[in-house]
Amino acid sequence: MTRDFLRPTAVALGLMCLNGVAMAQGNESPPESDAPAAKTDMSVAKNVFDTSELDTDANVCQNLDDFVNAKWIAANPIPDDHTRWGAFNELAEKSLKDQHTIVEAAEKTAGTADADSVETQIGHLYASAMDTAAIDKAGDTPVKSRLARIQALDSRDAIARYLTLAFAEGQGQVFSMDASPDYKNAKQVIAYVYQGGLSLPTPKYYTDKDYAEQRQAYVAYLTKLFSLIGQSDDEAAHHAEAAMAFETKLAKHSLSQVAMRDPDNQYHFVTLDEANKATPHFDWKAFWAAQGADIKKGFSLSEPKFFAEFERLLANASIDEWKAYLTAHTIDDAAPLLAKRYRDAHFAFYGTELNGQPQQKPRWKQSLDAVNSAMGQGLGQLYVAKYFPPQAKARAEELVDNIRAALKTRIQNNDWMSDTTKDKALDKWSKFLAKIGYPEHWRSWKGLSIQADDFYGNMTRAAKFNHDYEMAYVGQPRDRQRWGMTPQTVNAYYNPTDNTINFPAAILQPPFFYAHGDDAVNYGGIGAVIGHESSHGYDDQGSQFDGDGNQNDWWTAADRKAFDARTAKLVDQFNQYTPIPGKPGVHVNGKLTLGENIADLDGLTLAYDALQKALAADPTEAKRKIDGYTQDQRFFMAWARVWRGHSRPKALAVQLNSDPHSPMTYRAIGAPSNMPAFAKAFDCKPGDAMVRPPKKRVEIW
């Protein structure tokens, strides 16, 4: 999936993930496996796919998603505290309930357990988040000192110093930053700064006429925030307009979501002197010194156009405009941690206005969000100990080996790639590192002060603690065992700068994975997930990085041209999908979603290959039907079930503009419609909607 999970506000490369929903050295790769999977236990197999959910009135050759999921969708409306509902959400809810059990137990024992233990910290943090009486009583008192600091700003130098110190406190504004492997020397971690500072979903929301309503609602929301801190109606309206004007200037100089998918737009290495020359009004030497980051030779000032505007604003925007912007974002950032009136205003805009969500999450879920934000890996340590059995990891490792073997075979048998490029593709394959379930070593939380009666303080101290933790990696060797997701996250990802595929514990459960289920369902579910993440190493972004994680053009010009011609057909395919009824001009963005669509197609293909190899080792099993369906049919039905779900129209509109993942229904049908194996499995004919014509059919690997 995408770097949005590592760099929450901007960059599109880094973590290429499965579902659009925030490491020790070694090049060992898992061995190939020729061993067949264990023979299916029929009593289990009949229970892992409930065929009563199938809509047998729907024609599978016209729409696989309707056949597998329409009946379920009709019977499962979106809960009021969600913007979408489907297989991922159901499993995420199970993970939340498991986490809830853990944190409630930790809260009960926090007073008697070791004061420095993870359990005690988690227990106190959760207790502070649940104490809404104390939070509401505090009102906006916790944020007043920061607002006073902003109001005291009286010069451009003071603004620059404020931004520097805000970042050092984990409260950065205007741009974003993190620590990641150097694109040109991936064994070394460097600092990155990149565009940010926007609250609306994408830059075009600030300028396009189609989003005038959202802009108006955003200004109304900012006006409400200024009013809540005691400003008069006129003052609040004036400052809201000023903050919006400032933000619009940033947006006009920010790259689009599609442009941000280009690695060349994500990396611009500069020395400290070069950075200071680019932004004379902002001292990067002082900035990095305050962050405690070991910059060494330099860092990535990743979008020069954006930082040129940042410099212009430092030099020319009025002090009052800066103060309006910084105040607006400070209240907005803090609102979920403050009294009910702030929380309600925040939700009314981001939840209901932008995404159509009728109700807020119950408080216990909001509190878990806070715990995961502040101490996600700490909670993950407790989650794995209670809910991730060793046998699940062992079975998943076997599936990873088999999918990787299928990928190697696909590369070796590729008929459009030269031997020169193919050898380098195989070298990259040999250096894959698969990580299953959870980190080998848990991080320490020593030094983080968590108190049962100080929610805002806990979250701000955790923000600084985690910022310092991140900055400590700058200038250090890359750690390939480091994780970018928590074990309790229902997702998976590939990271090109360390060439790892990563599968958190929470996704290794039904309906994706059955430790004792039949091969067809497991390969159609978690097998395709494994194939998806492995394929990201060779998608339009991942293919620009070599096996060592360096951005490196290892393709011949002819091979890249052939690759681009094949993927262009996939762009065209997804551009034809129009998910919003009554809006035929609103379609999936085939360029924005290209990487995920490549990974879906190639991942499903690899999983199918691995299933055929397993079935070839057991001809009796290969011929067996379960509930009247063949192995191949169950495979494709399992794939579609992974993507069952539906979204609220407003949330879907935001997804189409900002998310590199296609809507669920098109993920269910997009890849299978390109596979002759699907047509054969269900006896579909040329002309059926699920059978793409040969000239339009996409096959990459």
XYZ file of C-alpha atoms in Angstrom:
701
model
C 0.000 0.000 0.000
C 1.143 3.556 0.327
C 3.388 5.793 2.305
C 0.277 7.440 3.740
C 0.566 4.865 6.513
C 4.094 5.955 7.394
C 3.685 9.607 6.491
C 0.068 10.216 7.449
C -0.584 13.448 5.576
C 1.229 13.397 2.305
C 3.718 11.069 0.697
C 2.484 8.218 -1.465
C 5.435 5.852 -1.343
C 6.967 3.875 1.467
C 4.279 1.597 2.793
C 2.224 0.133 -0.019
C -0.710 -1.357 1.799
C -3.607 -3.663 1.186
C -6.491 -1.591 2.472
C -6.827 2.161 2.435
C -8.072 2.525 6.034
C 0.407 5.777 10.484
C 14.300 -3.395 12.030
C 17.525 -5.655 12.451
C 19.852 -5.942 9.472
C 19.765 -9.029 7.330
C 19.088 -10.120 3.761
C 17.828 -13.594 4.508
C 14.805 -14.546 2.380
C 12.390 -17.379 3.131
C 13.193 -20.624 1.338
C 11.058 -22.003 -1.451
C 8.732 -24.798 -0.451
C 7.666 -27.721 -2.623
C 5.734 -29.393 0.165
C 1.975 -29.629 -0.397
C -0.340 -28.206 2.201
C -2.090 -30.524 4.587
C -5.118 -32.315 3.145
C -8.377 -30.497 3.665
C -10.411 -31.320 6.740
C -13.868 -31.398 5.145
C -15.684 -30.630 8.388
C -13.658 -27.429 8.640
C -13.796 -26.575 4.934
C -17.603 -26.528 4.912
C -17.539 -23.937 7.680
C -15.004 -21.490 6.248
C -17.216 -20.315 3.401
C -20.928 -19.955 4.047
C -22.528 -20.578 0.659
C -25.922 -19.520 1.984
C -24.628 -15.949 1.663
C -24.293 -16.304 -2.120
C -26.880 -14.598 -4.310
C -27.555 -17.431 -6.728
C -30.011 -15.225 -8.650
C -27.072 -13.046 -9.700
C -25.069 -14.082 -12.752
C -21.495 -14.647 -11.625
C -20.235 -14.107 -15.184
C -21.760 -10.638 -15.188
C -20.635 -9.570 -11.737
C -18.684 -11.709 -9.293
C -19.181 -9.125 -6.548
C -22.968 -9.306 -6.834
C -22.917 -13.104 -6.817
C -20.762 -13.335 -3.690
C -21.628 -10.162 -1.792
C -24.911 -8.509 -2.837
C -27.028 -10.611 -0.502
C -24.687 -9.943 2.418
C -24.550 -6.199 1.697
C -28.337 -5.953 1.605
C -28.527 -7.657 4.997
C -25.715 -5.649 6.586
C -26.277 -1.885 6.522
C -23.401 0.406 7.442
C -23.396 1.028 11.220
C -23.978 4.639 12.194
C -20.451 5.018 13.575
C -18.829 3.906 10.304
C -18.400 5.370 6.828
C -18.030 1.947 5.226
C -18.776 -1.627 6.180
C -17.363 -4.884 4.924
C -15.041 -7.793 5.600
C -12.172 -5.572 6.732
C -14.449 -3.639 9.066
C -15.903 -6.783 10.621
C -12.449 -8.107 11.396
C -11.315 -4.681 12.616
C -14.284 -4.684 14.991
C -13.173 -8.054 16.330
C -9.682 -6.655 16.841
C -11.156 -3.666 18.688
C -13.176 -5.918 20.967
C -10.070 -7.973 21.725
C -8.135 -4.794 22.430
C -10.996 -3.578 24.611
C -10.709 -6.701 26.734
C -6.986 -6.075 27.124
C -7.190 -2.402 28.086
C -10.049 -2.917 30.534
C -8.049 -5.627 32.278
C -4.997 -3.351 32.285
C -7.056 -0.524 33.759
C -8.272 -2.731 36.614
C -4.774 -3.904 37.569
C -2.906 -0.642 36.909
C -2.997 0.365 40.558
C -1.354 -2.855 41.762
C 0.903 -3.864 38.860
C 4.478 -2.759 38.261
C 4.292 1.004 37.791
C 6.729 0.919 34.858
C 5.107 -1.988 33.024
C 3.419 -1.649 29.630
C 0.218 -2.962 31.196
C 0.179 -0.167 33.769
C 0.889 2.540 31.195
C -1.828 1.209 28.891
C -4.257 0.937 31.804
C -3.682 4.510 32.966
C -3.812 5.875 29.426
C -7.123 4.156 28.721
C -8.556 5.295 32.072
C -7.629 8.906 31.323
C -9.260 8.705 27.895
C -12.464 7.273 29.354
C -12.755 9.978 32.023
C -14.943 12.314 29.984
C -16.160 14.085 33.134
C -12.639 15.314 33.834
C -11.992 16.068 30.165
C -15.179 18.095 29.853
C -14.505 19.926 33.100
C -11.063 20.955 31.829
C -12.667 22.577 28.779
C -9.945 24.122 26.626
C -7.608 24.822 29.545
C -5.042 22.221 28.354
C -4.448 24.073 25.089
C -4.543 27.657 26.372
C -0.822 27.942 26.994
C -0.058 26.964 23.395
C -2.634 29.427 22.074
C -1.070 32.139 24.239
C 2.343 31.371 22.747
C 0.882 31.843 19.266
C -0.789 35.111 20.193
C 2.538 36.413 21.539
C 4.306 35.934 18.187
C 5.470 39.360 17.060
C 8.008 38.767 14.294
C 8.917 36.433 11.465
C 11.859 35.119 13.444
C 9.484 34.352 16.311
C 7.226 32.405 13.951
C 10.169 30.342 12.682
C 11.297 29.617 16.239
C 7.760 28.647 17.220
C 7.494 26.152 14.325
C 10.838 24.624 15.270
C 9.869 24.148 18.918
C 6.389 22.897 18.015
C 7.929 20.101 15.960
C 10.329 19.259 18.797
C 7.278 18.841 21.028
C 5.604 16.497 18.529
C 3.138 19.241 17.515
C 4.443 20.165 14.065
C 2.456 22.345 11.671
C 2.623 23.640 8.062
C 4.817 20.793 6.760
C 5.395 17.179 7.788
C 8.449 15.089 8.571
C 9.727 11.623 9.408
C 12.783 9.367 9.391
C 13.102 6.811 6.590
C 15.816 5.053 4.565
C 17.592 7.225 2.034
C 16.219 6.553 -1.464
C 19.771 6.580 -2.835
C 21.468 4.762 0.051
C 18.745 2.721 1.718
C 20.990 1.194 4.358
C 21.135 4.631 5.995
C 18.193 6.448 7.596
C 17.787 10.147 6.837
C 15.227 12.818 7.707
C 12.505 13.807 5.263
C 10.364 16.916 5.292
C 7.507 17.181 2.850
C 4.357 19.059 2.024
C 1.517 19.196 4.531
C -0.488 21.685 6.516
C -3.840 21.031 4.803
C -7.047 19.847 6.455
C -9.225 19.168 3.412
C -8.685 15.815 1.645
C -6.591 16.989 -1.330
C -5.206 20.267 -2.724
C -7.948 20.536 -5.334
C -10.587 20.863 -2.599
C -9.235 24.394 -2.079
C -9.567 25.540 -5.690
C -11.962 23.443 -7.812
C -15.515 24.735 -8.215
C -16.880 21.255 -7.476
C -15.787 21.615 -3.833
C -17.165 25.054 -3.029
C -19.634 23.490 -0.587
C -16.858 21.724 1.316
C -14.808 24.922 1.475
C -17.769 26.815 2.858
C -18.344 24.113 5.477
C -14.668 24.159 6.437
C -14.682 27.922 6.985
C -17.839 27.531 9.078
C -16.086 24.880 11.141
C -13.040 27.097 11.703
C -15.356 29.954 12.668
C -16.940 27.652 15.240
C -13.515 26.796 16.679
C -12.542 30.452 17.028
C -15.879 31.124 18.702
C -15.327 28.289 21.158
C -12.138 29.888 22.442
C -14.035 33.092 23.186
C -13.702 35.259 20.097
C -16.607 37.457 18.997
C -18.599 36.490 15.917
C -16.809 39.078 13.776
C -13.362 38.083 15.060
C -14.069 34.400 14.573
C -15.312 34.881 11.006
C -12.360 37.120 10.108
C -9.760 34.708 11.504
C -11.424 31.706 9.863
C -11.245 33.406 6.457
C -7.608 34.364 7.092
C -6.687 30.792 8.043
C -8.455 29.474 4.945
C -6.666 31.987 2.716
C -3.305 30.923 4.165
C -4.108 27.241 3.737
C -5.237 27.843 0.152
C -1.836 29.316 -0.661
C -0.204 26.138 0.607
C -2.664 24.026 -1.392
C -1.937 25.882 -4.640
C 1.723 24.916 -4.294
C 1.116 21.332 -3.195
C 1.430 18.391 -5.562
C -1.617 16.309 -6.441
C -2.159 12.789 -5.103
C -1.159 11.349 -8.478
C 2.011 13.457 -8.678
C 2.955 12.375 -5.165
C 3.047 8.752 -6.336
C 6.194 9.553 -8.342
C 9.269 8.773 -6.201
C 11.130 11.602 -7.928
C 8.639 14.012 -6.342
C 9.239 12.558 -2.886
C 13.005 12.918 -2.667
C 15.165 16.038 -2.979
C 18.390 15.682 -1.012
C 19.989 18.909 0.202
C 22.758 19.894 2.563
C 21.900 22.135 5.505
C 23.487 25.093 3.722
C 21.458 24.398 0.568
C 18.277 24.141 2.636
C 18.934 27.450 4.363
C 19.594 29.049 0.981
C 16.209 27.757 -0.247
C 14.391 29.157 2.812
C 16.408 32.114 4.176
C 13.717 32.885 6.735
C 13.829 29.389 8.257
C 16.995 28.044 9.881
C 17.195 24.306 9.203
C 20.373 23.938 11.266
C 18.526 25.237 14.312
C 15.486 23.143 13.403
C 17.327 19.818 13.307
C 19.339 20.660 16.402
C 16.050 21.168 18.264
C 14.766 17.813 16.986
C 17.873 16.044 18.255
C 18.399 14.549 14.783
C 21.832 13.566 13.485
C 21.584 15.087 10.011
C 25.152 14.292 8.868
C 25.398 15.183 5.142
C 21.852 16.477 4.690
C 18.190 15.564 4.401
C 15.361 15.412 1.873
C 13.527 18.708 1.344
C 11.100 16.723 -0.687
C 8.884 19.160 -2.618
C 10.859 22.294 -3.631
C 7.772 24.065 -5.019
C 5.957 23.724 -1.711
C 8.912 24.913 0.345
C 9.410 27.873 -1.968
C 5.863 28.906 -1.019
C 6.651 28.223 2.636
C 9.521 30.698 2.325
C 7.293 33.277 0.597
C 4.763 33.004 3.404
C 7.451 33.444 6.038
C 8.718 36.501 4.202
C 5.469 38.133 3.099
C 2.357 36.842 4.884
C 1.217 39.110 7.697
C 1.889 38.121 11.293
C -1.870 38.117 11.893
C -2.440 35.686 9.007
C 0.200 33.345 10.408
C -1.374 33.560 13.855
C -4.837 32.834 12.466
C -3.550 29.749 10.638
C -1.508 28.416 13.561
C -4.350 29.027 16.005
C -6.893 27.283 13.772
C -4.713 24.209 13.351
C -3.766 24.072 17.003
C -7.421 23.966 18.073
C -8.308 21.571 15.257
C -5.476 19.187 16.201
C -6.422 19.327 19.882
C -10.214 19.130 19.464
C -10.529 15.315 19.803
C -8.687 15.565 23.138
C -10.745 18.430 24.576
C -14.225 18.966 25.999
C -17.363 17.684 24.306
C -18.141 20.924 22.481
C -14.794 20.671 20.680
C -15.161 16.975 19.959
C -18.645 17.500 18.572
C -17.563 20.341 16.298
C -14.631 18.294 15.003
C -16.839 15.292 14.255
C -19.597 17.378 12.682
C -17.149 18.545 10.017
C -14.765 15.644 9.419
C -17.186 12.846 10.223
C -20.581 14.023 8.987
C -19.943 16.872 6.543
C -17.013 15.343 4.668
C -17.771 11.626 5.031
C -21.468 11.325 5.829
C -21.026 9.467 9.128
C -24.203 9.881 11.251
C -22.786 9.177 14.702
C -19.500 9.341 16.558
C -17.848 6.159 17.709
C -18.704 5.112 21.254
C -16.249 6.503 23.778
C -14.448 3.203 24.329
C -13.549 3.071 20.624
C -12.382 6.677 20.669
C -10.274 5.829 23.698
C -8.755 2.853 21.904
C -7.907 5.152 18.983
C -6.029 7.343 21.451
C -4.197 4.372 22.980
C -3.204 3.134 19.524
C -2.037 6.592 18.511
C 0.082 7.042 21.618
C 1.244 3.494 22.449
C 0.170 1.296 19.544
C 3.140 -1.076 19.679
C 2.752 -1.355 23.442
C -0.847 -2.452 23.054
C 0.284 -4.752 20.257
C 2.662 -6.513 22.623
C -0.275 -7.362 24.896
C -2.490 -8.264 21.922
C -0.032 -10.786 20.471
C 0.495 -12.483 23.832
C -3.238 -13.095 24.190
C -4.611 -13.522 20.674
C -1.958 -14.740 18.212
C -1.247 -18.486 18.507
C 2.088 -19.832 17.203
C 0.357 -22.263 14.817
C -1.228 -19.339 12.935
C 2.209 -17.849 12.324
C 3.614 -21.196 11.155
C 0.800 -21.751 8.630
C 1.113 -18.184 7.366
C 4.852 -18.650 6.858
C 4.131 -21.733 4.749
C 1.740 -19.768 2.548
C 4.276 -16.953 2.180
C 6.902 -19.442 0.993
C 4.525 -20.926 -1.581
C 3.409 -17.538 -2.930
C 7.019 -16.384 -3.181
C 7.885 -19.530 -5.099
C 5.053 -18.747 -7.531
C 6.421 -15.219 -7.970
C 9.878 -16.536 -8.791
C 8.414 -18.872 -11.399
C 6.408 -16.042 -12.949
C 9.548 -13.895 -13.254
C 11.553 -16.752 -14.741
C 8.862 -17.572 -17.315
C 8.116 -13.963 -18.253
C 7.991 -13.676 -22.049
C 8.252 -9.901 -22.531
C 11.203 -9.069 -20.280
C 14.854 -9.320 -21.281
C 17.225 -11.614 -19.408
C 19.154 -8.552 -18.217
C 16.164 -7.078 -16.412
C 14.866 -10.492 -15.392
C 18.115 -11.282 -13.564
C 17.785 -8.091 -11.549
C 14.148 -8.845 -10.803
C 15.202 -12.234 -9.458
C 17.952 -10.605 -7.413
C 15.319 -8.394 -5.847
C 13.140 -11.435 -5.203
C 16.028 -13.161 -3.396
C 16.343 -10.223 -1.004
C 12.699 -10.034 0.070
C 12.239 -10.225 3.823
C 8.856 -11.486 5.053
C 7.694 -10.474 8.523
C 4.760 -12.260 10.087
C 2.612 -11.166 13.004
C 4.715 -8.870 15.160
C 8.206 -7.396 15.706
C 11.057 -9.600 16.860
C 11.886 -7.046 19.537
C 9.386 -4.826 21.331
C 10.230 -1.172 21.806
C 10.700 0.240 25.290
C 8.308 2.790 26.779
C 10.637 3.676 29.629
C 10.603 7.410 30.243
C 7.054 8.019 29.020
C 4.972 9.490 31.839
C 1.347 8.321 31.779
C -1.119 9.398 34.453
C -4.650 8.116 34.998
C -6.090 11.629 35.394
C -4.367 13.623 32.626
C -5.620 12.638 29.160
C -4.410 15.692 27.249
C -1.072 15.626 29.037
C -0.669 11.927 28.317
C -1.297 12.411 24.610
C 1.040 15.388 24.282
C 3.801 13.665 26.244
C 3.354 10.561 24.075
C 3.541 12.725 20.937
C 6.909 14.106 22.028
C 8.114 10.684 23.191
C 7.262 9.141 19.811
C 8.755 12.095 17.928
C 12.023 11.701 19.840
C 11.924 7.951 19.156
C 11.542 8.636 15.425
C 14.287 11.252 15.344
C 16.705 8.887 17.083
C 16.747 6.812 13.876
C 18.054 9.703 11.779
C 21.664 9.087 10.843
C 21.507 5.449 11.954
C 21.716 2.238 9.898
C 18.397 0.972 8.568
C 16.650 -1.611 10.747
C 14.740 -4.025 8.481
C 12.948 -5.582 11.439
C 11.234 -2.320 12.308
C 7.468 -2.328 11.725
C 5.301 0.427 10.250
C 2.039 -1.081 11.509
C 0.896 -2.432 14.837
C 0.109 -6.157 15.232
C -3.555 -5.369 15.968
C -3.995 -3.594 12.610
C -6.143 -5.392 10.022
C -3.924 -4.653 7.042
C -0.637 -5.602 5.396
C 2.075 -3.692 3.544
C 5.206 -3.700 1.413
C 8.032 -1.226 2.040
C 10.298 -0.660 -0.988
C 13.119 1.042 0.918
C 13.732 -2.060 3.023
C 12.209 -4.583 0.586
C 9.986 -6.221 3.200
C 6.503 -7.693 3.095
C 4.650 -7.386 6.388
C 1.552 -9.146 7.710
C 0.283 -7.999 11.121
C -1.243 -10.607 13.405
C -4.778 -9.202 13.217
C -5.207 -9.921 9.500
C -4.192 -13.558 9.944
C -7.754 -14.490 10.908
C -11.033 -15.359 9.133
C -12.233 -14.451 6.562
C -8.693 -13.908 5.253
C -6.970 -16.851 6.879
C -8.066 -20.144 8.420
C -5.325 -22.063 10.187
C -7.176 -25.320 9.439
C -9.128 -24.265 6.350
C -8.995 -25.633 2.803
C -6.366 -24.386 0.384
C -8.791 -22.783 -2.068
C -10.230 -20.391 0.510
C -6.867 -19.644 2.114
C -5.159 -18.922 -1.187
C -8.103 -16.813 -2.374
C -7.945 -14.869 0.901
C -4.628 -14.457 2.690
C -2.723 -16.009 -0.225
C -3.858 -13.191 -2.502
C -2.971 -10.705 0.258
C 0.543 -12.157 0.382
C 0.718 -12.041 -3.398
C -0.539 -8.462 -3.355
C 2.217 -7.249 -1.050
C 4.889 -9.246 -2.882
C 3.700 -7.773 -6.193
C 4.143 -4.244 -4.868
C 7.863 -4.824 -5.270
C 7.247 -4.853 -9.027
C 4.407 -2.357 -9.467
C 4.836 1.062 -11.083
C 6.409 2.485 -7.900
C 8.106 -0.520 -6.310
C 9.763 -1.437 -9.612
C 11.807 1.752 -9.336
C 13.621 0.343 -6.287
C 16.136 -2.493 -6.325
C 16.537 -5.408 -3.950
C 18.610 -3.340 -1.538
C 15.908 -0.675 -1.284
C 17.608 1.957 -3.420
C 15.768 3.970 -6.059
C 17.594 2.603 -9.054
C 16.594 2.152 -12.688
C 17.344 -1.551 -13.115
C 15.189 -1.909 -16.239
C 16.195 -1.714 -19.878
C 14.373 0.998 -21.794
C 12.531 -1.600 -23.903
C 11.368 -3.543 -20.852
C 10.088 -0.423 -19.121
C 8.210 0.549 -22.271
C 6.598 -2.901 -22.420
C 5.661 -2.694 -18.741
C 4.130 0.760 -19.163
C 2.081 -0.410 -22.148
C 0.593 -3.246 -20.107
C -0.162 -1.129 -17.069
C -1.719 1.595 -19.252
C -4.473 -0.881 -20.094
C -5.125 -1.303 -16.371
C -5.381 2.476 -15.996
C -7.959 2.514 -18.796
C -9.911 -0.354 -17.219
C -10.325 1.359 -13.871
C -11.030 4.761 -15.416
C -14.237 3.211 -16.770
C -15.640 2.399 -13.321
C -18.222 4.959 -12.099
C -19.249 4.064 -8.542
C -21.619 6.915 -7.634
C -25.154 6.503 -9.028
C -26.314 9.504 -11.009
C -22.762 10.818 -11.477
C -21.403 9.134 -14.621
C -18.620 11.689 -14.859
C -17.173 10.699 -11.481
C -14.939 7.697 -11.953
C -12.122 5.792 -10.325
C -8.748 7.448 -10.994
C -6.810 4.750 -12.810
C -3.477 6.543 -12.360
C -3.952 7.187 -8.635
C -4.973 3.564 -7.999
C -2.559 1.941 -10.442
C -0.131 0.504 -7.884
C -2.880 -1.172 -5.878
C -4.626 -2.460 -8.994
C -1.371 -3.983 -10.264
C -0.843 -5.631 -6.884
C -4.412 -6.996 -6.860
C -4.071 -8.515 -10.329
C -0.607 -9.940 -9.860
C -1.296 -11.014 -6.289
C -4.413 -12.955 -7.265
C -2.528 -14.519 -10.168
C 0.301 -15.651 -7.884
C -2.139 -17.075 -5.356
C -3.902 -19.004 -8.122
C -0.584 -20.423 -9.326
C 0.302 -21.525 -5.790
C -3.099 -23.168 -5.363
C -2.674 -25.111 -8.594
C 0.716 -26.357 -7.431
C -0.755 -27.515 -4.127
C -3.672 -29.246 -5.865
C -1.372 -30.919 -8.393
C 0.300 -32.695 -5.478
C -3.093 -34.115 -4.413
C -5.259 -34.993 -7.447
C -8.077 -36.313 -5.255
C -8.320 -33.013 -3.460
C -8.150 -31.134 -6.760
C -11.289 -32.884 -7.991
C -13.206 -32.539 -4.749
C -16.197 -30.211 -4.578
C -17.296 -28.560 -1.357
C -20.913 -27.455 -1.122
C -21.128 -28.069 -4.850
C -18.302 -25.693 -5.787
C -14.953 -26.590 -7.315
C -11.601 -25.609 -5.865
C -11.164 -22.851 -8.464
C -14.641 -21.494 -7.836
C -14.045 -21.370 -4.089
C -10.757 -19.588 -4.722
C -12.374 -16.739 -6.664
C -15.345 -16.549 -4.309
C -12.952 -16.228 -1.360
C -11.202 -13.357 -3.137
C -14.476 -11.520 -3.728
C -15.530 -12.068 -0.120
C -12.387 -10.263 1.076
C -13.629 -7.167 -0.775
C -17.264 -7.338 0.226
C -18.521 -4.051 1.525
C -20.141 -0.719 0.794
C -19.495 2.944 1.585
C -21.459 6.090 2.276
C -21.626 8.330 -0.818
C -19.702 11.217 0.787
C -16.975 8.892 2.042
C -16.792 7.287 -1.388
C -16.338 10.689 -3.009
C -13.431 11.452 -0.667
C -11.918 8.048 -1.407
C -12.048 8.618 -5.163
C -10.127 11.870 -4.740
C -7.547 10.885 -2.176
C -7.173 7.130 -1.753
C -4.794 5.047 -3.926
C -7.110 2.070 -3.383
C -10.085 1.462 -5.659
C -13.568 1.050 -4.165
C -14.230 -2.434 -2.849
C -16.592 -3.652 -5.558
C -14.036 -2.950 -8.294
C -11.314 -4.725 -6.391
C -13.601 -7.756 -6.236
C -14.194 -7.823 -10.005
C -11.254 -5.958 -11.546
C -8.531 -8.590 -11.254
C -10.627 -11.737 -11.933
C -12.062 -10.215 -15.113
C -8.522 -10.247 -16.538
C -7.908 -13.913 -15.715
C -8.927 -16.649 -18.171
C -8.870 -19.013 -15.169
C -11.907 -17.202 -13.762
C -13.869 -17.550 -17.001
C -12.988 -21.227 -17.146
C -13.925 -21.840 -13.512
C -17.470 -20.499 -14.018
C -17.887 -21.371 -17.700
C -18.180 -17.718 -18.692
C -18.326 -16.800 -22.378
C -16.823 -14.029 -24.499
C -19.032 -10.982 -24.173
C -19.821 -11.588 -20.503
C -18.985 -8.578 -18.343
C -16.497 -10.590 -16.274
C -14.578 -11.651 -19.396
C -12.437 -8.850 -20.757
C -11.767 -9.030 -24.522
C -8.291 -10.314 -25.419
C -7.148 -6.894 -26.658
C -8.144 -5.258 -23.356
C -7.082 -8.079 -21.058
C -4.233 -7.155 -18.741
C -1.444 -9.565 -17.859
C 1.753 -8.210 -16.348
C 3.718 -10.928 -14.598
